[in-house]
Amino acid sequence: MWEDFSTDEVTVPQWGRREFLKMSALLGAAGLFAGHSLSARAAAMIDLPFVNGERKLIPAGTFPQKGEMILQRVRPPLLETPWSVFDRHIFTPNDQFYVRWHMPDFPDHVDVKSYRIRVTGLVKKPLEISLEELLHDFPLREMAAVNQCSGNSRGFVNPRVNGAQWANGAMGNAVWAGVALRELLQRAGVKKGATHLAFRSLEKGMAPFPADTRFEKVLDLEHGNDGEVMLAYAMNGATMPLLNGFPVRLVVPGWYSTYWVKMLTEIEVMDHPGTGFWMTKAYLIPDTPTGYMTPGEKGVKMVPINRMKPRSFFTEPGSGARVAKGHPVKVGGIAMGGSTALERVLFSADGGAHWQKASLGHDYGPYGFRAWQASFTPEKTGAYTLMVKAVNRQGEEQPLQGGWNPGGFMYNAIEHLPLQAV
Ligand SMILES: Nc1nc2c(c(=O)[nH]1)N[C@H]1C(S)=C(S)[C@@H](COP(=O)(O)O)O[C@H]1N2
Ligand SMILES: [Mo]
């Protein structure tokens, strides 16, 4: 990433409708998982930086349309992006974009001819939209946005909690192309009294209660109508991988990606909040100003997780690198504002005693990553602790200590990078 923000030269991929139809026809025809067997392939190991962090690094092609990934779970697939990928691209390549599913039996192919997105419930005109119509009858929207799992970095939460033990790679930045949800709602005509939108996907719920456990997420109508929430049919200028929600997924910029429903097939306009498992039992955070609480605290009111917090990361140099005393060291990485634009990134070379402003790379919009860069000269030999902190437009900044909640959600502590000057 480092030649004078060479990532600035990355042209935002232009989305071609022709390619979509071509690729979608291919994908619709083939059962993508046919012939893929995990055990048949050799895998290297990787050590994530927490206790019990050993994982398989699976080679490209182990999962369809996916490159080398960190294996967190096979079924349903939980694949983490190797950290080195974030150093090479400000947009995360589709084939190394992380993957997270909840149901073991999600569809392994989608028939693009019969695929429909239905808008139902409190509308004047219920809709059944085909992919062709979605592509041709609505204006194209494009937006850079970070898709981050609520549980990203859960492996660093202290005390540790249950759930996938991700390091920092359960996130990715992409240019999403598709249609603003507002367009569909306008066409359907929302009736008076409507307050919420439920989003449902192609996969079934889990036995023995498939109806109760189906993957349904709910947003306020006002939020869904804000012109930013969108139905994406392309990602970084290409059809999105099946594992990332082909053919259409919801994009909720600035919100944790539990709301970014993949393989979206129904939007119900409702006059009440969500009552399903995924809104009332899972993905809840303490109703406190930070979304954190004291471990073991009783009687805390819980609410659905929502807006993302600011974060920043080092990609350069590597952790524990040896640098030469008296010579400037270039440091840098990526940062995001979370639910609002990034305001600034601060860098410290002395364990947080002094902070300097980092310079920022190209701005692709409030919800994407920005590259940051700073430099310092170690005047003495010995150990250094570098730190980086993002501050967003609302003045929200990363805390020194990671906060805690029972789900291990929204971890965003300031990153520390040890260095040795010799
Ligand atoms: N249909 C469907 N959509 C889903 C999920 C799911 O299990 N099923 N998981 C959600 C969660 S919790 C996450 S973190 C993101 C992961 O998106 P990705 O696999 O494209 O990275 O998808 C979201 N959308
Ligand atoms: Mo997630």
Coordinates of C-alpha atoms and ligand atoms in Angstrom, one line a residue:
M1 CA 0.0 0.0 0.0
W2 CA 2.9 2.2 0.6
E3 CA 4.2 4.1 -2.4
D4 CA 2.7 7.5 -1.6
F5 CA -0.8 6.2 -1.2
S6 CA -0.6 4.3 -4.5
T7 CA -4.1 3.0 -3.5
D8 CA -5.3 6.4 -4.7
E9 CA -4.7 5.2 -8.2
V10 CA -7.1 2.4 -7.7
T11 CA -10.0 3.2 -10.0
V12 CA -13.3 2.5 -8.5
P13 CA -14.5 -0.5 -10.5
Q14 CA -17.1 0.4 -13.1
W15 CA -20.0 -2.0 -13.0
G16 CA -21.1 -3.5 -16.3
R17 CA -24.6 -5.0 -16.5
R18 CA -23.6 -7.3 -19.4
E19 CA -20.9 -9.0 -17.3
F20 CA -23.5 -9.5 -14.5
L21 CA -25.9 -11.3 -16.8
K22 CA -23.1 -13.4 -18.2
M23 CA -21.7 -14.4 -14.8
S24 CA -25.0 -14.9 -13.2
A25 CA -26.0 -17.3 -15.9
L26 CA -22.9 -19.3 -15.2
L27 CA -23.5 -19.3 -11.5
G28 CA -27.1 -20.1 -11.8
A29 CA -26.3 -23.2 -13.7
A30 CA -23.7 -24.8 -11.5
G31 CA -24.0 -26.2 -8.1
L32 CA -21.0 -24.3 -6.7
F33 CA -20.0 -26.8 -4.0
A34 CA -19.9 -29.8 -6.3
G35 CA -16.5 -31.4 -6.2
H36 CA -15.1 -29.3 -3.4
S37 CA -13.6 -31.2 -0.6
L38 CA -11.8 -29.6 2.2
S39 CA -9.9 -32.7 3.5
A40 CA -8.4 -33.4 0.1
R41 CA -6.3 -30.3 0.2
A42 CA -3.2 -29.6 2.2
A43 CA -3.5 -26.6 4.5
A44 CA -0.7 -24.6 6.3
M45 CA -1.3 -23.4 9.8
I46 CA -1.4 -19.8 11.1
D47 CA -1.3 -18.5 14.6
L48 CA -3.7 -15.8 15.4
P49 CA -2.4 -13.6 18.3
F50 CA -4.5 -14.9 21.2
V51 CA -4.6 -18.1 23.3
N52 CA -5.9 -21.0 21.1
G53 CA -5.3 -19.0 18.0
E54 CA -4.1 -21.8 15.8
R55 CA -6.0 -22.0 12.5
K56 CA -5.7 -23.6 9.1
L57 CA -4.7 -21.4 6.3
I58 CA -6.7 -22.9 3.4
P59 CA -5.4 -22.6 -0.2
A60 CA -7.3 -20.9 -2.9
G61 CA -10.1 -22.9 -4.3
T62 CA -10.9 -24.8 -1.1
F63 CA -14.2 -22.9 -1.1
P64 CA -15.7 -21.9 -4.4
Q65 CA -14.7 -18.4 -5.7
K66 CA -12.4 -18.0 -2.7
G67 CA -8.7 -17.5 -2.5
E68 CA -6.4 -18.3 0.5
M69 CA -8.4 -17.8 3.7
I70 CA -8.1 -18.5 7.4
L71 CA -10.5 -21.3 8.3
Q72 CA -12.6 -20.6 11.4
R73 CA -15.4 -23.1 10.7
V74 CA -16.3 -25.4 7.8
R75 CA -20.1 -25.7 8.1
P76 CA -21.5 -23.2 8.0
P77 CA -18.4 -21.6 6.5
L78 CA -16.7 -18.9 8.6
L79 CA -13.6 -17.7 6.6
E80 CA -11.4 -14.9 7.8
T81 CA -9.3 -12.6 5.6
P82 CA -5.6 -13.1 6.2
W83 CA -4.2 -9.8 7.6
S84 CA -1.6 -9.3 4.8
V85 CA -4.5 -8.7 2.3
F86 CA -5.3 -5.4 4.0
D87 CA -1.8 -4.1 3.3
R88 CA -2.1 -4.7 -0.4
H89 CA -5.5 -3.2 -1.2
I90 CA -7.8 -0.5 0.2
F91 CA -10.7 -2.5 -1.4
T92 CA -10.7 -6.1 -0.2
P93 CA -10.6 -8.5 -3.2
N94 CA -13.8 -10.5 -3.5
D95 CA -12.0 -13.8 -3.5
Q96 CA -10.4 -13.0 -0.1
F97 CA -13.4 -11.2 1.4
Y98 CA -14.4 -12.8 4.7
V99 CA -17.4 -15.1 4.9
R100 CA -19.9 -15.7 7.6
W101 CA -23.1 -17.8 7.6
H102 CA -25.3 -19.0 10.4
M103 CA -27.3 -21.9 8.9
P104 CA -25.5 -25.0 7.9
D105 CA -27.9 -25.5 5.0
F106 CA -27.8 -22.3 3.1
P107 CA -28.3 -22.7 -0.7
D108 CA -25.3 -23.8 -2.7
H109 CA -26.6 -22.3 -5.9
V110 CA -29.3 -19.8 -7.0
D111 CA -31.5 -20.0 -10.1
V112 CA -31.1 -16.5 -11.4
K113 CA -34.1 -16.9 -13.8
S114 CA -36.6 -17.6 -11.1
Y115 CA -35.0 -15.5 -8.4
R116 CA -37.3 -12.7 -7.2
I117 CA -37.2 -10.1 -4.5
R118 CA -40.6 -9.5 -3.1
V119 CA -41.8 -6.4 -1.3
T120 CA -44.8 -7.4 0.8
G121 CA -46.8 -6.2 3.9
L122 CA -48.0 -2.7 4.3
V123 CA -47.7 -1.5 0.7
K124 CA -50.2 -0.3 -1.8
K125 CA -48.6 -2.4 -4.6
P126 CA -46.8 -5.6 -3.6
L127 CA -43.7 -6.2 -5.8
E128 CA -42.0 -9.2 -7.3
I129 CA -38.8 -8.0 -8.9
S130 CA -36.6 -10.2 -11.1
L131 CA -32.9 -9.6 -11.4
E132 CA -33.4 -8.3 -14.9
E133 CA -35.8 -5.7 -13.6
L134 CA -33.6 -4.8 -10.7
L135 CA -30.7 -4.2 -13.1
H136 CA -32.7 -2.2 -15.8
D137 CA -35.6 -0.5 -14.1
F138 CA -33.9 1.3 -11.3
P139 CA -31.1 3.8 -11.2
L140 CA -27.6 2.4 -10.4
R141 CA -26.1 3.4 -7.0
E142 CA -22.5 2.8 -6.0
M143 CA -21.0 3.1 -2.6
A144 CA -17.8 2.3 -0.9
A145 CA -18.5 0.7 2.5
V146 CA -16.9 -1.5 5.1
N147 CA -18.7 -4.8 5.9
Q148 CA -17.7 -5.7 9.4
C149 CA -19.0 -8.6 11.5
S150 CA -20.3 -7.5 14.9
G151 CA -17.9 -10.1 16.4
N152 CA -14.8 -9.0 14.5
S153 CA -11.8 -9.3 16.8
R154 CA -13.7 -11.3 19.4
G155 CA -10.6 -13.3 20.0
F156 CA -9.1 -10.2 21.8
V157 CA -12.1 -9.7 24.1
N158 CA -11.2 -10.0 27.8
P159 CA -12.6 -11.9 29.6
R160 CA -13.1 -14.2 26.6
V161 CA -16.6 -15.0 25.4
N162 CA -18.2 -17.7 23.2
G163 CA -18.6 -17.3 19.5
A164 CA -16.2 -17.4 16.5
Q165 CA -12.8 -16.4 17.7
W166 CA -11.9 -13.9 14.9
A167 CA -8.8 -11.8 14.8
N168 CA -9.2 -8.5 12.9
G169 CA -10.1 -10.1 9.5
A170 CA -13.9 -10.4 9.8
M171 CA -14.2 -7.2 7.8
G172 CA -13.7 -6.0 4.3
N173 CA -14.1 -2.9 2.2
A174 CA -15.8 -2.9 -1.2
V175 CA -17.6 -0.7 -3.7
W176 CA -21.1 -2.0 -3.7
A177 CA -23.3 -1.4 -6.7
G178 CA -27.0 -1.8 -6.9
V179 CA -30.2 0.0 -6.1
A180 CA -31.2 2.2 -3.2
L181 CA -33.9 0.5 -1.1
R182 CA -35.8 3.8 -1.1
E183 CA -36.5 3.3 -4.9
L184 CA -38.2 0.0 -4.3
L185 CA -40.2 1.3 -1.4
Q186 CA -41.4 4.3 -3.5
R187 CA -42.5 2.0 -6.2
A188 CA -44.4 -0.3 -3.8
G189 CA -46.0 2.7 -2.0
V190 CA -45.6 2.4 1.8
K191 CA -49.0 2.5 3.7
K192 CA -49.7 4.7 6.7
G193 CA -48.8 3.1 10.0
A194 CA -45.8 1.3 8.7
T195 CA -42.8 1.6 11.0
H196 CA -40.3 -1.3 10.3
L197 CA -38.8 -3.4 7.5
A198 CA -38.0 -7.1 7.8
F199 CA -35.4 -8.6 5.5
R200 CA -35.5 -12.3 4.7
S201 CA -33.1 -14.5 2.7
L202 CA -33.2 -17.7 0.7
E203 CA -32.0 -20.0 3.3
K204 CA -34.2 -21.9 5.7
G205 CA -34.1 -21.7 9.5
M206 CA -32.7 -24.5 11.7
A207 CA -34.5 -27.6 12.8
P208 CA -36.5 -28.1 14.8
F209 CA -37.8 -24.5 14.5
P210 CA -37.1 -23.3 11.0
A211 CA -39.8 -20.7 11.0
D212 CA -38.6 -19.1 14.3
T213 CA -34.9 -19.3 13.4
R214 CA -34.9 -18.2 9.8
F215 CA -32.4 -15.4 9.2
E216 CA -34.6 -12.3 9.5
K217 CA -33.2 -8.8 10.3
V218 CA -35.3 -5.7 10.9
L219 CA -34.6 -2.0 10.4
D220 CA -36.7 1.1 11.2
L221 CA -38.6 2.2 8.1
E222 CA -37.0 5.6 8.3
H223 CA -33.5 4.1 8.2
G224 CA -34.4 1.8 5.3
N225 CA -35.7 4.9 3.5
D226 CA -32.6 7.1 4.0
G227 CA -31.3 6.6 0.4
E228 CA -28.1 5.0 1.7
V229 CA -29.4 1.5 2.5
M230 CA -29.1 -0.4 -0.7
L231 CA -29.6 -3.7 -2.5
A232 CA -26.3 -4.6 -4.0
Y233 CA -25.9 -6.9 -6.9
A234 CA -22.2 -6.2 -7.5
M235 CA -19.1 -6.0 -5.4
N236 CA -15.9 -4.3 -6.6
G237 CA -17.1 -4.3 -10.1
A238 CA -18.0 -8.0 -10.3
T239 CA -20.8 -10.3 -9.4
M240 CA -20.5 -11.0 -5.7
P241 CA -19.3 -14.4 -4.7
L242 CA -22.1 -16.8 -3.8
L243 CA -20.7 -17.0 -0.3
N244 CA -21.0 -13.2 0.1
G245 CA -24.7 -13.2 -0.9
F246 CA -25.1 -13.7 -4.6
P247 CA -27.2 -12.6 -6.3
V248 CA -28.4 -9.7 -4.1
R249 CA -27.6 -8.6 -0.6
L250 CA -28.6 -5.7 1.6
V251 CA -25.9 -3.1 2.4
V252 CA -26.5 -1.0 5.5
P253 CA -23.6 1.5 5.4
G254 CA -22.1 2.3 8.8
W255 CA -23.9 -0.6 10.6
Y256 CA -22.5 -4.0 11.6
S257 CA -23.0 -6.5 8.8
T258 CA -25.4 -8.7 10.7
Y259 CA -28.0 -6.5 9.0
W260 CA -26.4 -7.0 5.6
V261 CA -28.8 -9.8 4.6
K262 CA -27.3 -12.0 1.9
M263 CA -29.4 -13.8 -0.8
L264 CA -32.1 -11.3 0.0
T265 CA -35.6 -12.4 -1.2
E266 CA -38.2 -10.6 0.8
I267 CA -38.7 -7.2 2.3
E268 CA -41.8 -7.0 4.5
V269 CA -43.1 -3.6 5.4
M270 CA -44.5 -3.9 9.0
D271 CA -46.1 -1.9 11.8
H272 CA -44.0 -3.5 14.6
P273 CA -40.3 -4.2 15.4
G274 CA -38.8 -7.6 14.7
T275 CA -39.9 -10.5 16.9
G276 CA -37.7 -13.3 15.5
F277 CA -34.7 -15.0 17.0
W278 CA -32.0 -12.8 15.2
M279 CA -33.5 -9.6 16.5
T280 CA -34.6 -10.5 20.0
K281 CA -32.2 -13.2 21.2
A282 CA -29.0 -12.8 19.1
Y283 CA -26.9 -9.8 18.3
L284 CA -28.0 -7.8 21.4
I285 CA -25.8 -5.3 23.2
P286 CA -26.2 -3.5 26.5
D287 CA -28.4 -0.4 26.3
T288 CA -25.5 1.8 27.6
P289 CA -23.9 4.8 25.9
T290 CA -20.9 2.6 24.9
G291 CA -22.7 -0.7 24.3
Y292 CA -20.4 -2.3 26.9
M293 CA -20.9 -3.4 30.5
T294 CA -19.1 -4.9 33.4
P295 CA -18.5 -8.6 33.0
G296 CA -21.0 -10.5 35.1
E297 CA -23.3 -7.5 35.7
K298 CA -26.9 -8.6 36.2
G299 CA -30.2 -7.0 34.9
V300 CA -28.7 -5.0 32.1
K301 CA -31.3 -4.0 29.5
M302 CA -30.3 -5.3 26.0
V303 CA -31.0 -3.8 22.6
P304 CA -30.2 -4.9 19.0
I305 CA -26.7 -4.0 17.9
N306 CA -26.6 -1.1 15.5
R307 CA -24.0 1.6 14.5
M308 CA -20.3 0.8 14.0
K309 CA -17.5 2.3 16.0
P310 CA -14.4 3.9 14.7
R311 CA -11.3 1.7 14.1
S312 CA -7.8 1.9 12.8
F313 CA -5.1 -0.7 12.2
F314 CA -1.5 -1.1 11.3
T315 CA -0.6 -2.9 8.1
E316 CA 3.0 -1.6 8.0
P317 CA 5.5 -2.5 9.4
G318 CA 4.8 -6.0 10.6
S319 CA 4.4 -6.6 14.4
G320 CA 7.7 -7.1 16.1
A321 CA 9.7 -5.7 13.1
R322 CA 13.3 -4.6 13.6
V323 CA 14.1 -1.1 12.5
A324 CA 17.3 0.9 12.5
K325 CA 18.0 3.5 15.1
G326 CA 18.3 7.0 13.8
H327 CA 16.4 6.3 10.5
P328 CA 12.8 7.3 9.8
V329 CA 10.3 4.5 9.8
K330 CA 7.2 4.6 7.7
V331 CA 4.1 3.4 9.4
G332 CA 0.6 3.1 8.2
G333 CA -2.5 1.2 7.7
I334 CA -6.2 1.5 7.3
A335 CA -8.9 3.3 9.3
M336 CA -12.7 3.9 9.3
G337 CA -15.0 6.3 11.1
G338 CA -17.7 3.6 11.6
S339 CA -21.2 5.0 11.4
T340 CA -19.9 8.4 10.2
A341 CA -16.9 9.7 8.3
L342 CA -13.4 9.5 9.7
E343 CA -12.3 12.9 11.2
R344 CA -8.6 12.1 11.9
V345 CA -6.2 9.4 12.7
L346 CA -3.6 9.8 15.5
F347 CA -0.4 8.0 15.8
S348 CA 1.9 7.5 18.8
A349 CA 5.4 6.1 18.9
D350 CA 5.8 6.2 22.6
G351 CA 3.0 4.1 24.0
G352 CA 0.4 6.9 24.0
A353 CA 2.3 9.7 25.8
H354 CA 2.4 11.8 22.6
W355 CA 0.2 11.7 19.6
Q356 CA 0.7 13.1 16.1
K357 CA -1.7 13.5 13.2
A358 CA -1.4 10.9 10.5
S359 CA -1.9 11.9 6.9
L360 CA -4.9 10.3 5.2
G361 CA -5.3 8.7 1.8
H362 CA -8.0 9.2 -0.8
D363 CA -11.5 9.6 0.5
Y364 CA -13.9 7.2 -1.2
G365 CA -16.9 8.2 1.0
P366 CA -17.8 8.2 4.7
Y367 CA -18.2 4.4 5.0
G368 CA -15.1 3.0 3.4
F369 CA -11.6 2.5 4.6
R370 CA -9.0 5.3 4.3
A371 CA -5.3 4.6 4.2
W372 CA -3.3 6.5 6.8
Q373 CA 0.4 7.1 7.0
A374 CA 2.9 8.6 9.5
S375 CA 6.6 8.4 10.2
F376 CA 8.9 8.5 13.2
T377 CA 12.6 8.1 13.9
P378 CA 13.7 5.9 16.8
E379 CA 16.4 7.8 18.6
K380 CA 17.5 5.0 20.9
T381 CA 17.8 1.2 20.5
G382 CA 15.3 -0.9 22.3
A383 CA 11.6 -1.7 22.4
Y384 CA 8.9 0.7 21.1
T385 CA 5.2 0.5 21.3
L386 CA 3.3 2.1 18.4
M387 CA -0.3 3.0 18.8
V388 CA -3.0 4.2 16.4
K389 CA -6.4 5.8 17.1
A390 CA -9.3 6.8 14.8
V391 CA -11.6 9.7 15.7
N392 CA -14.9 10.1 13.7
R393 CA -17.0 13.1 12.8
Q394 CA -19.0 12.7 15.9
G395 CA -15.9 13.0 18.1
E396 CA -16.1 9.3 19.0
E397 CA -12.7 7.8 19.4
Q398 CA -11.2 4.4 20.1
P399 CA -10.8 3.5 23.8
L400 CA -7.4 2.3 25.2
Q401 CA -9.0 -0.8 26.7
G402 CA -11.4 -3.0 24.8
G403 CA -15.0 -2.8 26.2
W404 CA -16.9 -5.9 27.1
N405 CA -20.4 -7.3 26.4
P406 CA -21.6 -10.9 26.5
G407 CA -21.6 -11.3 22.7
G408 CA -18.1 -10.0 22.4
F409 CA -19.4 -7.4 19.9
M410 CA -18.0 -4.0 18.8
Y411 CA -14.4 -4.5 20.0
N412 CA -12.5 -1.5 18.9
A413 CA -9.6 -0.9 21.3
I414 CA -6.6 1.0 20.2
E415 CA -4.1 -1.3 18.4
H416 CA -0.6 -1.7 19.8
L417 CA 2.4 -2.6 17.6
P418 CA 5.6 -3.6 19.2
L419 CA 8.9 -2.7 17.4
Q420 CA 12.6 -3.2 18.1
A421 CA 15.0 -0.5 17.2
V422 CA 18.6 -1.9 16.7
Ligands
LIG1 N1 -28.7 -14.7 4.5 C1 -27.8 -14.4 5.4 N2 -27.3 -13.2 5.4 C2 -26.4 -12.8 6.4 C3 -25.9 -13.8 7.3 C4 -26.5 -15.1 7.3 O1 -26.2 -16.0 8.1 N3 -27.4 -15.3 6.3 N4 -25.0 -13.4 8.3 C5 -24.8 -12.0 8.5 C6 -23.6 -11.7 9.3 S1 -23.7 -11.9 11.0 C7 -22.5 -11.2 8.7 S2 -21.1 -10.9 9.7 C8 -22.4 -11.0 7.3 C9 -21.2 -11.6 6.7 O2 -21.1 -11.2 5.3 P1 -20.1 -11.8 4.3 O3 -20.2 -13.3 4.5 O4 -20.4 -11.4 3.0 O5 -18.7 -11.4 4.7 O6 -23.6 -11.5 6.6 C10 -24.8 -11.2 7.2 N5 -25.8 -11.6 6.3
MO2 MO -21.7 -11.3 12.0

